[in-house]
PDB file of C-alpha atoms and ligand atoms in Angstrom:
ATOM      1  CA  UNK A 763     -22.223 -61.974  -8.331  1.00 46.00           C
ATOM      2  CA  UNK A 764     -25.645 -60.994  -8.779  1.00 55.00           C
ATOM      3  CA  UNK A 765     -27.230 -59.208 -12.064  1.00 57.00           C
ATOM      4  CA  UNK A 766     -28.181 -55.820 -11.902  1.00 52.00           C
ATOM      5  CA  UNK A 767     -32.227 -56.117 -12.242  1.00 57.00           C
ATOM      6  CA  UNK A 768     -33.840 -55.842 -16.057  1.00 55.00           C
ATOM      7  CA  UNK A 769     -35.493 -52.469 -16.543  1.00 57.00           C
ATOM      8  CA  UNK A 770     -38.738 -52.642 -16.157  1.00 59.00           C
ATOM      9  CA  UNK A 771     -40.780 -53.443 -19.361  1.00 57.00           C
ATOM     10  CA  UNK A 772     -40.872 -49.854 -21.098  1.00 49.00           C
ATOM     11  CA  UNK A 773     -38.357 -48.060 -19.105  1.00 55.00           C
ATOM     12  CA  UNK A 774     -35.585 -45.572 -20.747  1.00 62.00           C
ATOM     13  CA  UNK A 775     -37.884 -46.370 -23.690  1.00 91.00           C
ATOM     14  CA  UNK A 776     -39.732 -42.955 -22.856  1.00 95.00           C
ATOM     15  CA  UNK A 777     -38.331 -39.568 -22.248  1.00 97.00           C
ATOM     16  CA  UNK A 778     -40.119 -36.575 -20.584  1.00 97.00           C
ATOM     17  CA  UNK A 779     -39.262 -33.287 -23.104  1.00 98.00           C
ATOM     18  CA  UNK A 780     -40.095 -29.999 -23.771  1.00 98.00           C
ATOM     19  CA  UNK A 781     -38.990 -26.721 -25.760  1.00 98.00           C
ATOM     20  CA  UNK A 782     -37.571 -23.964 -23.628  1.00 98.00           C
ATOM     21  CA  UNK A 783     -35.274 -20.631 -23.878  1.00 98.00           C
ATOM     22  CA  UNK A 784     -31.842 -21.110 -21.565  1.00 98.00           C
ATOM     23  CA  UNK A 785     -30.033 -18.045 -20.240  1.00 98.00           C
ATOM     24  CA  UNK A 786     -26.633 -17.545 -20.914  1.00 97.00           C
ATOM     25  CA  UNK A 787     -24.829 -17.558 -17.492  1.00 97.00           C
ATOM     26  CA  UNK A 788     -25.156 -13.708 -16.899  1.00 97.00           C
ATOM     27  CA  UNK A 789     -28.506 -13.747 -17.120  1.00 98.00           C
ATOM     28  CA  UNK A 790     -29.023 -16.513 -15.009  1.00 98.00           C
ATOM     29  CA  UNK A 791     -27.206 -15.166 -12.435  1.00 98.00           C
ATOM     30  CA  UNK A 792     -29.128 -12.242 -11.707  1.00 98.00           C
ATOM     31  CA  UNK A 793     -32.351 -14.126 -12.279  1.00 98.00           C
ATOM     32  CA  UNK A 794     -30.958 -16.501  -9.533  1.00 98.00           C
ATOM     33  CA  UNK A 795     -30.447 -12.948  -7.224  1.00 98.00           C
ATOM     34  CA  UNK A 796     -34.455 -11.900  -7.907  1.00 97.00           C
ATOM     35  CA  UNK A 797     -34.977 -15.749  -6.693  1.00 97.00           C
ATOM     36  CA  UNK A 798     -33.240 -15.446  -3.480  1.00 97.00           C
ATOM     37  CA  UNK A 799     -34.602 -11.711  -3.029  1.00 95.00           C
ATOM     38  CA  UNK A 800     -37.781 -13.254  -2.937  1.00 96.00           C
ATOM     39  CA  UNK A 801     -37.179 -16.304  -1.245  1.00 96.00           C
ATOM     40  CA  UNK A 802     -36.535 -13.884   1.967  1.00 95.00           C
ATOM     41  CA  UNK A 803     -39.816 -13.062   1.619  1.00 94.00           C
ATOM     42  CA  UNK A 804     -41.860 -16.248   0.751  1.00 95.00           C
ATOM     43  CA  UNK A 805     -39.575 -19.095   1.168  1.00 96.00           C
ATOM     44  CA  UNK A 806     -40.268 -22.073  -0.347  1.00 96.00           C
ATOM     45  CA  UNK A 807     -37.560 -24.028  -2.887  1.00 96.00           C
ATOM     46  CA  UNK A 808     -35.436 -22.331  -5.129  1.00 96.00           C
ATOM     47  CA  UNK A 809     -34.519 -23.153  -8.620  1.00 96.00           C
ATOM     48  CA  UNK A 810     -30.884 -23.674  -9.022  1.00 96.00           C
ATOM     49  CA  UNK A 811     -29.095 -21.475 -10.963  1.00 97.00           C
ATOM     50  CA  UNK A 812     -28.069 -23.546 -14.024  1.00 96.00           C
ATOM     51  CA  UNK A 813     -32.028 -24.899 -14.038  1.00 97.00           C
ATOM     52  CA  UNK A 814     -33.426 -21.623 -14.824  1.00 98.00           C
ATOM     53  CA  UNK A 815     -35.403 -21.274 -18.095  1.00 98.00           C
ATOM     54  CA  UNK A 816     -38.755 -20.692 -19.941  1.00 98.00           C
ATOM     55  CA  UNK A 817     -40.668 -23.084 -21.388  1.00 98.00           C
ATOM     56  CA  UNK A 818     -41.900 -22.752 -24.947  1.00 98.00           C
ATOM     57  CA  UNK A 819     -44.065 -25.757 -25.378  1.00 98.00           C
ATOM     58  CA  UNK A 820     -43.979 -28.640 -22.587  1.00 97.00           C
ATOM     59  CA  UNK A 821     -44.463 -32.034 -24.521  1.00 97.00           C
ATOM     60  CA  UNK A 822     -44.436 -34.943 -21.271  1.00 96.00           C
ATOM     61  CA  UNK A 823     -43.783 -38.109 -21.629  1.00 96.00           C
ATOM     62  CA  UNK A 824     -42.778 -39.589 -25.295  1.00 97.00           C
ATOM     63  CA  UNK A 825     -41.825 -42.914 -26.673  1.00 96.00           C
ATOM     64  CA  UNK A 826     -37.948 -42.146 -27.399  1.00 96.00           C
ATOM     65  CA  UNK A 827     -37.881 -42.634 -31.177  1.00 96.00           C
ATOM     66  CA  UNK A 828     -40.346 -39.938 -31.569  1.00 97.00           C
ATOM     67  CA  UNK A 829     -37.623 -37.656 -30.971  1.00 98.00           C
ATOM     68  CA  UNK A 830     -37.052 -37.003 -34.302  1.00 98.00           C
ATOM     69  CA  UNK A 831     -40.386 -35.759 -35.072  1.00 98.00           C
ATOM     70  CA  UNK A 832     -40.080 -33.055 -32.536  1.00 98.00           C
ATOM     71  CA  UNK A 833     -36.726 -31.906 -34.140  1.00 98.00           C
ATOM     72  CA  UNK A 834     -38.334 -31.902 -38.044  1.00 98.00           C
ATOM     73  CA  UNK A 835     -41.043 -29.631 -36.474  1.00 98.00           C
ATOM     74  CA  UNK A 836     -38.710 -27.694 -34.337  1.00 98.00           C
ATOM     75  CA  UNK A 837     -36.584 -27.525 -37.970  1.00 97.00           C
ATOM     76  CA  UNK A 838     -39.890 -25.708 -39.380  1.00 97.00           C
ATOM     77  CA  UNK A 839     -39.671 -22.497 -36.923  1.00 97.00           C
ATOM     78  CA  UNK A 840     -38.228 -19.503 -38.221  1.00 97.00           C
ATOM     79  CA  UNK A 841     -37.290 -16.873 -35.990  1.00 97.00           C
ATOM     80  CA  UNK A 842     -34.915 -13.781 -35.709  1.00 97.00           C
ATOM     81  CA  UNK A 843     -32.906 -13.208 -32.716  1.00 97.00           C
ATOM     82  CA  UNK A 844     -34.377 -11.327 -30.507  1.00 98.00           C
ATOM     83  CA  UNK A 845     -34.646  -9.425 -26.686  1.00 98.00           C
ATOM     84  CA  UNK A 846     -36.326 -10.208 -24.017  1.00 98.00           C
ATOM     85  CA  UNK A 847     -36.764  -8.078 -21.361  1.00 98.00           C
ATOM     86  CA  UNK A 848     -37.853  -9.495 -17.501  1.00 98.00           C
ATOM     87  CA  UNK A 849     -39.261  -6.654 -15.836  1.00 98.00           C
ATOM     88  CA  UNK A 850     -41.136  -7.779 -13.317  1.00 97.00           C
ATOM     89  CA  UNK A 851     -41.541 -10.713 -10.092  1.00 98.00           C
ATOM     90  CA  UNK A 852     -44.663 -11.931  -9.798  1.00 97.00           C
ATOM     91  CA  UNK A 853     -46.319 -14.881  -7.906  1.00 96.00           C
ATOM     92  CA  UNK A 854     -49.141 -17.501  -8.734  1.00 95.00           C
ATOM     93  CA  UNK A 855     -50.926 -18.724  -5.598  1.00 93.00           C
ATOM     94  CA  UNK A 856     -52.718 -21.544  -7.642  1.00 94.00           C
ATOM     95  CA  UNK A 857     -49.561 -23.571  -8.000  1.00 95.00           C
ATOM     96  CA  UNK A 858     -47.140 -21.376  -5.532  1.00 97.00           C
ATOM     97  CA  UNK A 859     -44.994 -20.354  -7.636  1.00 97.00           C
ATOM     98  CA  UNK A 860     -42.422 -17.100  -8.173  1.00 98.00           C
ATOM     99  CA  UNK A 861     -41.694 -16.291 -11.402  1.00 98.00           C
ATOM    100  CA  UNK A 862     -39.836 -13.608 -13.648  1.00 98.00           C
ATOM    101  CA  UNK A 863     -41.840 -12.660 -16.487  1.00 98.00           C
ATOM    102  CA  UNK A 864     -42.067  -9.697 -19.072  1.00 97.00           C
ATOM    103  CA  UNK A 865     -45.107  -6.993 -19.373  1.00 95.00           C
ATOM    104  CA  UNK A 866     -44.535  -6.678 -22.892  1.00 95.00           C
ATOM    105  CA  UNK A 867     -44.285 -10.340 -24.745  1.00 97.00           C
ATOM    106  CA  UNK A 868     -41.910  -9.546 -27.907  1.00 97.00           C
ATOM    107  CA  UNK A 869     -44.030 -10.416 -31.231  1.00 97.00           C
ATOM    108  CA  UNK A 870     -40.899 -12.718 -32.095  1.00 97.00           C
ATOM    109  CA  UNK A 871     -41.488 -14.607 -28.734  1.00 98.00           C
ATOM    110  CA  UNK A 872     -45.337 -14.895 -29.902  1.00 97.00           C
ATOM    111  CA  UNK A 873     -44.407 -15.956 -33.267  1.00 97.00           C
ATOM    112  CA  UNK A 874     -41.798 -18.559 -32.302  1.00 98.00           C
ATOM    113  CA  UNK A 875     -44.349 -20.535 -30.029  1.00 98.00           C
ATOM    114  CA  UNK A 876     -47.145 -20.019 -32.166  1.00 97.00           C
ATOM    115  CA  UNK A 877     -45.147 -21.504 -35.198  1.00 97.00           C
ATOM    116  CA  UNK A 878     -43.697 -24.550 -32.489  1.00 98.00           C
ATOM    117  CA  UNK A 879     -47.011 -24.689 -31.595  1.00 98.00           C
ATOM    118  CA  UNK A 880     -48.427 -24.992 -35.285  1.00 98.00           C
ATOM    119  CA  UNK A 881     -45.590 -27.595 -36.179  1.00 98.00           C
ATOM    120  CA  UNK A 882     -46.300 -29.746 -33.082  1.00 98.00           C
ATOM    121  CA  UNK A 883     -50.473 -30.224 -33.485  1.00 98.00           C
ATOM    122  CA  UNK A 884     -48.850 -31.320 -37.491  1.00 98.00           C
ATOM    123  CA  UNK A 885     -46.411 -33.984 -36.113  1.00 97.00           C
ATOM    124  CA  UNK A 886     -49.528 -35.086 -34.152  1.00 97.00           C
ATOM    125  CA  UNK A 887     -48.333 -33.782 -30.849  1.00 97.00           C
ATOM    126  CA  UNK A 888     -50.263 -32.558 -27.902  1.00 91.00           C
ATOM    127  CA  UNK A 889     -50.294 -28.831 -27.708  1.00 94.00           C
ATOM    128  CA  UNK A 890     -51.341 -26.209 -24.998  1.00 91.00           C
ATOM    129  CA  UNK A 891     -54.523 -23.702 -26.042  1.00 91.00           C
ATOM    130  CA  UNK A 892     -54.338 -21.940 -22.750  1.00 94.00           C
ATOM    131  CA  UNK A 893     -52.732 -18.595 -23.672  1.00 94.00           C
ATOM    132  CA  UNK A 894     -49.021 -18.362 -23.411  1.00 96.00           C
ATOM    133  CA  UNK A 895     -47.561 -16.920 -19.923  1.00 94.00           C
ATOM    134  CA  UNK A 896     -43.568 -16.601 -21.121  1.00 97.00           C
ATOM    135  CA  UNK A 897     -42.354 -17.081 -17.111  1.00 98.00           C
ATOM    136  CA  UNK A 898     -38.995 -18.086 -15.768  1.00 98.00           C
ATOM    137  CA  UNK A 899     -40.274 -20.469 -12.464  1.00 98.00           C
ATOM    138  CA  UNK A 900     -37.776 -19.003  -9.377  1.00 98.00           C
ATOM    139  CA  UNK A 901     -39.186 -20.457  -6.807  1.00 97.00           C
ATOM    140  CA  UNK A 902     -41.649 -23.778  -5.605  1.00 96.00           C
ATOM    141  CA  UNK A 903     -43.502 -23.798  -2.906  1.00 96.00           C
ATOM    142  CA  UNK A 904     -43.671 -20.634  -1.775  1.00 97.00           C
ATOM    143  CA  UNK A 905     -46.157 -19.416   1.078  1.00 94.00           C
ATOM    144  CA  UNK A 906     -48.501 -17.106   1.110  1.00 84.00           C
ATOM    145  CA  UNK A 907     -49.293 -14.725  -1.133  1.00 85.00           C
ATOM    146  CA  UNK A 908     -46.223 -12.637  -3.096  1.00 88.00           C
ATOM    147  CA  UNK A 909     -47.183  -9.034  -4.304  1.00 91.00           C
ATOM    148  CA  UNK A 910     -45.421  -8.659  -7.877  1.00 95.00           C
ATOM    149  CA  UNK A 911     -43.006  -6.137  -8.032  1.00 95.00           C
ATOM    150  CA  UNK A 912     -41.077  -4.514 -10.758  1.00 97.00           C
ATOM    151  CA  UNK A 913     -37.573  -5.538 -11.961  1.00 97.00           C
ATOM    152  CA  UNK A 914     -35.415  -2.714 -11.612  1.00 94.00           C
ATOM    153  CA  UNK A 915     -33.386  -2.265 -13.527  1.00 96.00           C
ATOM    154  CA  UNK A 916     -35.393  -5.097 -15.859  1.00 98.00           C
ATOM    155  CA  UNK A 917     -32.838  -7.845 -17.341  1.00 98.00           C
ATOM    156  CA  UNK A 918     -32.420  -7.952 -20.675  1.00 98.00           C
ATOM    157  CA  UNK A 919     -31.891 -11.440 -22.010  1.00 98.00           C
ATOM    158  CA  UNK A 920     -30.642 -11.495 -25.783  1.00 98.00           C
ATOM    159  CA  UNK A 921     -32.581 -14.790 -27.168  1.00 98.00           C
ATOM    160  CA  UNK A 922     -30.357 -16.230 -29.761  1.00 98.00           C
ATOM    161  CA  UNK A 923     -31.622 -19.696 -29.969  1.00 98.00           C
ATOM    162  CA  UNK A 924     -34.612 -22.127 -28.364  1.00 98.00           C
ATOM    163  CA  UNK A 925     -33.816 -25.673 -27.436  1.00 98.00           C
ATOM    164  CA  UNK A 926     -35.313 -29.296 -26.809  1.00 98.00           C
ATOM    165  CA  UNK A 927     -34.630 -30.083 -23.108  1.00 98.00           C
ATOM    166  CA  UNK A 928     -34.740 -33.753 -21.624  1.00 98.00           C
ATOM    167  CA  UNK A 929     -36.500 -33.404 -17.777  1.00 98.00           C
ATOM    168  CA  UNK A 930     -35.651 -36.487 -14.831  1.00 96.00           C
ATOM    169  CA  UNK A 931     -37.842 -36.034 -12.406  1.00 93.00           C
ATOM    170  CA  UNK A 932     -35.479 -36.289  -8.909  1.00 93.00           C
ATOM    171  CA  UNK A 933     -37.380 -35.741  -5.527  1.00 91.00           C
ATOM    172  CA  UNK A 934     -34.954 -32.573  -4.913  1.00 87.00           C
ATOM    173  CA  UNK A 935     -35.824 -30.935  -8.162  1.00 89.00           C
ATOM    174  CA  UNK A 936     -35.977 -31.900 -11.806  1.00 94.00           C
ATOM    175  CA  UNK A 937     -32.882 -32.422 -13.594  1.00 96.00           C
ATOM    176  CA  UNK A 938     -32.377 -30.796 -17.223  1.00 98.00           C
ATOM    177  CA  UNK A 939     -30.462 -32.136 -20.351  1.00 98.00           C
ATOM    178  CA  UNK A 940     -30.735 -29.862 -23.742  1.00 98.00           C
ATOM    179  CA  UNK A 941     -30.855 -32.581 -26.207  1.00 98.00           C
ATOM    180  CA  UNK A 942     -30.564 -30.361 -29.086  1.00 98.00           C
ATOM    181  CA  UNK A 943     -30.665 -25.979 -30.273  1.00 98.00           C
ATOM    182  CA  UNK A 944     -31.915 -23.949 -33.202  1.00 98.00           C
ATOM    183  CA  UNK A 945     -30.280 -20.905 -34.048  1.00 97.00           C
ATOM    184  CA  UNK A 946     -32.525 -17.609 -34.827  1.00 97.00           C
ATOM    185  CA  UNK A 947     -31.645 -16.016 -38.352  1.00 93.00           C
ATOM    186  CA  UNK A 948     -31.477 -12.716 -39.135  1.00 87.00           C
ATOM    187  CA  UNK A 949     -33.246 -12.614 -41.637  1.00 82.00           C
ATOM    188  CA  UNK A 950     -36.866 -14.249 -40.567  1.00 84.00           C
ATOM    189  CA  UNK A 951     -39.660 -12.743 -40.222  1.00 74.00           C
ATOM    190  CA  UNK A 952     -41.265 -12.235 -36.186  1.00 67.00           C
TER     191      UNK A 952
HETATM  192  P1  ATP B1748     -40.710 -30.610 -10.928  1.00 70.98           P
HETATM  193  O1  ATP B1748     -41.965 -31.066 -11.653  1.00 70.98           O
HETATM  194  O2  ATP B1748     -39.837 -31.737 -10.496  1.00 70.98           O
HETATM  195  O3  ATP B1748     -40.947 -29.612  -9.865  1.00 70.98           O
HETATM  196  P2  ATP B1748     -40.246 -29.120 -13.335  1.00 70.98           P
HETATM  197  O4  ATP B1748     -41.709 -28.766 -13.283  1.00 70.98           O
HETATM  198  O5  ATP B1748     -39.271 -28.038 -13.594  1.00 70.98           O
HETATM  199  O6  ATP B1748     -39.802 -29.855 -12.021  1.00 70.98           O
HETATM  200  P3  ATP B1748     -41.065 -30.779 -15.467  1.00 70.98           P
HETATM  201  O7  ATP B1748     -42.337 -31.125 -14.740  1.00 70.98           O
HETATM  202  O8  ATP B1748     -40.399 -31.840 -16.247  1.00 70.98           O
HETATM  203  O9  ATP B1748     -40.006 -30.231 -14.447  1.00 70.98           O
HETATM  204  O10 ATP B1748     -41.394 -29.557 -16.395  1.00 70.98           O
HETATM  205  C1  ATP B1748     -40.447 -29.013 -17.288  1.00 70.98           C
HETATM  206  C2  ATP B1748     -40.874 -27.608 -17.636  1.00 70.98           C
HETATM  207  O11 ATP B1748     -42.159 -27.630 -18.280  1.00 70.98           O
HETATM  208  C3  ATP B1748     -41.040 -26.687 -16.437  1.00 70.98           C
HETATM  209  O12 ATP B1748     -40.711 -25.375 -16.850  1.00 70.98           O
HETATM  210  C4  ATP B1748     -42.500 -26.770 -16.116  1.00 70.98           C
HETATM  211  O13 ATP B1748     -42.971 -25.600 -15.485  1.00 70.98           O
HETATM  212  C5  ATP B1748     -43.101 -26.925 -17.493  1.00 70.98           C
HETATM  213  N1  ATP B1748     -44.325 -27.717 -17.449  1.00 70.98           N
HETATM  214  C6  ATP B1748     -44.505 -28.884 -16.809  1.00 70.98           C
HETATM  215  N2  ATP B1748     -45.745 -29.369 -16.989  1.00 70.98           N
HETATM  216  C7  ATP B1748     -46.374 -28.477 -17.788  1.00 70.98           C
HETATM  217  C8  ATP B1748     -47.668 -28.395 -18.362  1.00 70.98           C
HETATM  218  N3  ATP B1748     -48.587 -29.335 -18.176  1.00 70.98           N
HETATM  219  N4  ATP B1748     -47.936 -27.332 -19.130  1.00 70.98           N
HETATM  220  C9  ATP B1748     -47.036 -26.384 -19.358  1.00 70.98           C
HETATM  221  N5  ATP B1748     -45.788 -26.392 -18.860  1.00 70.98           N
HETATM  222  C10 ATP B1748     -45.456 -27.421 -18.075  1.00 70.98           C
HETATM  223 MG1   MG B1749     -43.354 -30.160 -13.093  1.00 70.98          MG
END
């Protein structure tokens, strides 16, 4: 019998994480559609369906037991549920990407990454200053260049909650874990 090799010095000890909204099946689903709509005319490598999401606040690589930092300052952010509507496909050539993504961004979608934002740079975490571009990534890779169009009719996607998402890098495509959710309240102010 031979031993399974030790993990290398420092491995499983990190954990690559960052805040995102998830779409509720439904949602995903026609998101997925708009993906293969526009993989017909770009190709390139499609998101699966249950991958589909938008990132709040990407964090990297962590030590593990820093986890609980990130949930006291995702405990900090108020937010009431809210909509958010896609309405239109658009394409970056600088990374070749295909993305849903919204004309209007709703003030509570501002408000709940500026406050993330606010309680991450406290708990000593690195924090984006480019300007926020809410964007659901549909497709990788794609060629050329892909002229946005509009979302019609645009999908409404009722945001009840944000979560803290585990990502494993796999050669075919990240793979996702939600570690952990915070509920909107009614009551908070955008
Ligand atoms: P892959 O890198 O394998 O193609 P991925 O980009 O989905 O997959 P991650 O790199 O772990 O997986 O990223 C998780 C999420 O965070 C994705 O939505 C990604 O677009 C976003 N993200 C990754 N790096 C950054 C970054 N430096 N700034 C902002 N968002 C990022
Ligand atoms: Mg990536």
């Amino acid at each position: 019998m031979t031993r399974p090799p030790d993990p290398a010095p420092g491995a499983r000890q990190r954990v690559r994480v960052f805040f995102a909204i998830w779409p509720a099946p439904a949602i995903a689903r026609r998101l997925h559609q708009e993906g293969e709509r526009a993989h017909g005319l770009t190709g390139g490598r499609r998101m699966r369906r249950d991958t589909l999401h938008l990132t709040l606040a990407f964090i990297g690589d962590i030590p593990r037991e820093r986890l609980e930092e990130l949930r006291a300052a995702a405990h900090k952010v108020a937010f009431p549920p809210f909509t958010l509507r896609l309405d239109r496909i658009a394409g970056w050539r600088h990374n070749h990407i295909v993305w849903a993504g919204a004309s209007e961004l709703p003030g509570e979608l501002e408000s709940l990454v500026t406050q993330l934002n606010a309680a991450l740079a406290e708990g000593g975490f690195p924090v984006e200053h480019r300007k926020f571009a809410a964007h659901v990534t549909l497709l990788r890779n794609a060629r050329g260049e892909f002229s946005a169009t509009a979302l019609d009719p645009p999908i409404e996607w009722p945001v009840g909650e944000f979560v803290l998402v585990e990502s494993d890098p796999k050669p075919e495509g990240a793979h996702y874990t939600v570690l952990e959710s915070w509920p909107g309240a009614a009551g908070a102010q955008a």
